Amino acid sequence: RSVDTMMLFQVTYTMLPGQRDAFLQMMRESGILDQIRREEGCLDYRYYLPEEEDGTLLLVERWTGPEAQKAHMATGHMARLGQVKAQYVAETSVVSWELD
């Protein structure tokens, strides 16, 4: 892998019934979202709401490379997020791409 390889992630959350808005509010109010966006190597970290699926939340992440994303996963705020997600998220699926 080249150090210039950007990483792109599409994360789909299947939310517990009625929990999408509460999860998004928690992410903003807890400061976790801001902490992630300030991480070294984070190019973009944004949620999208599928218009016809109120039980789904899409997250698109872009990182400068695999090392930055690996460091992101090891942060304390990601550990906190993992604990909190149990209250809101039923299932998570991830698709990733390496972009030169």
Tab-separated table of C-alpha atoms in Angstrom:
chain	number	residue	atom	x	y	z
A	1	ARG	CA	0.000	0.000	0.000
A	2	SER	CA	1.171	3.435	-0.836
A	3	VAL	CA	1.167	6.159	1.800
A	4	ASP	CA	-0.812	8.280	-0.668
A	5	THR	CA	-3.742	5.840	-0.636
A	6	MET	CA	-6.895	7.574	0.557
A	7	MET	CA	-9.456	5.395	2.339
A	8	LEU	CA	-13.190	5.777	1.745
A	9	PHE	CA	-15.775	4.079	3.958
A	10	GLN	CA	-19.514	3.725	3.516
A	11	VAL	CA	-21.055	2.669	6.822
A	12	THR	CA	-24.732	1.757	6.924
A	13	TYR	CA	-26.427	1.713	10.317
A	14	THR	CA	-29.725	-0.102	10.690
A	15	MET	CA	-31.206	1.778	13.606
A	16	LEU	CA	-33.271	0.420	16.446
A	17	PRO	CA	-36.902	1.545	15.895
A	18	GLY	CA	-37.279	5.320	16.199
A	19	GLN	CA	-33.685	5.927	17.330
A	20	ARG	CA	-32.069	7.674	14.338
A	21	ASP	CA	-32.768	11.264	15.407
A	22	ALA	CA	-31.809	10.522	19.017
A	23	PHE	CA	-28.506	9.001	17.863
A	24	LEU	CA	-27.680	12.009	15.679
A	25	GLN	CA	-28.522	14.388	18.528
A	26	MET	CA	-26.325	12.376	20.912
A	27	MET	CA	-23.435	12.503	18.429
A	28	ARG	CA	-23.649	16.296	18.184
A	29	GLU	CA	-24.196	16.982	21.898
A	30	SER	CA	-21.580	14.519	23.189
A	31	GLY	CA	-18.794	16.170	21.191
A	32	ILE	CA	-17.789	12.819	19.655
A	33	LEU	CA	-18.566	14.038	16.141
A	34	ASP	CA	-16.379	17.133	16.552
A	35	GLN	CA	-13.563	15.045	18.045
A	36	ILE	CA	-13.620	12.668	15.090
A	37	ARG	CA	-13.652	15.485	12.536
A	38	ARG	CA	-10.606	17.079	14.226
A	39	GLU	CA	-8.544	13.886	14.089
A	40	GLU	CA	-5.356	13.973	12.080
A	41	GLY	CA	-6.027	12.367	8.708
A	42	CYS	CA	-9.817	12.842	8.746
A	43	LEU	CA	-10.836	14.377	5.410
A	44	ASP	CA	-14.589	13.928	5.819
A	45	TYR	CA	-16.962	12.296	8.305
A	46	ARG	CA	-20.584	12.960	7.469
A	47	TYR	CA	-23.996	11.397	8.048
A	48	TYR	CA	-26.650	11.133	5.334
A	49	LEU	CA	-30.320	10.293	5.768
A	50	PRO	CA	-31.765	7.987	3.106
A	51	GLU	CA	-34.993	9.722	2.086
A	52	GLU	CA	-37.121	6.594	1.924
A	53	GLU	CA	-35.614	4.665	4.840
A	54	ASP	CA	-36.190	6.276	8.231
A	55	GLY	CA	-34.619	3.291	9.986
A	56	THR	CA	-31.303	3.659	8.157
A	57	LEU	CA	-28.400	6.052	8.587
A	58	LEU	CA	-25.505	6.338	6.146
A	59	LEU	CA	-22.045	7.475	7.227
A	60	VAL	CA	-19.388	8.393	4.668
A	61	GLU	CA	-15.813	8.663	5.947
A	62	ARG	CA	-12.685	9.716	4.060
A	63	TRP	CA	-9.217	9.332	5.572
A	64	THR	CA	-5.760	10.221	4.290
A	65	GLY	CA	-4.767	6.568	4.477
A	66	PRO	CA	-5.085	3.260	6.306
A	67	GLU	CA	-2.840	4.416	9.171
A	68	ALA	CA	-5.063	7.416	9.937
A	69	GLN	CA	-8.203	5.289	9.945
A	70	LYS	CA	-6.545	2.651	12.132
A	71	ALA	CA	-5.507	5.366	14.624
A	72	HIS	CA	-9.093	6.695	14.540
A	73	MET	CA	-10.477	3.306	15.565
A	74	ALA	CA	-8.119	3.217	18.584
A	75	THR	CA	-9.213	6.569	20.076
A	76	GLY	CA	-11.024	6.905	23.385
A	77	HIS	CA	-13.997	8.658	21.791
A	78	MET	CA	-14.469	5.711	19.412
A	79	ALA	CA	-14.510	3.363	22.395
A	80	ARG	CA	-17.205	5.611	23.924
A	81	LEU	CA	-19.120	5.604	20.642
A	82	GLY	CA	-19.045	1.807	20.562
A	83	GLN	CA	-20.685	1.679	23.981
A	84	VAL	CA	-23.292	4.298	23.089
A	85	LYS	CA	-24.191	2.743	19.715
A	86	ALA	CA	-25.667	-0.261	21.520
A	87	GLN	CA	-28.571	2.001	22.589
A	88	TYR	CA	-29.382	3.157	19.047
A	89	VAL	CA	-27.998	0.805	16.377
A	90	ALA	CA	-29.228	-2.715	15.588
A	91	GLU	CA	-26.721	-3.535	12.839
A	92	THR	CA	-23.707	-1.987	11.119
A	93	SER	CA	-22.317	-2.846	7.697
A	94	VAL	CA	-19.139	-1.363	6.235
A	95	VAL	CA	-17.852	-1.155	2.669
A	96	SER	CA	-14.402	0.343	2.092
A	97	TRP	CA	-12.295	1.406	-0.856
A	98	GLU	CA	-8.658	2.371	-1.266
A	99	LEU	CA	-8.310	5.287	-3.678
A	100	ASP	CA	-5.020	6.303	-5.246
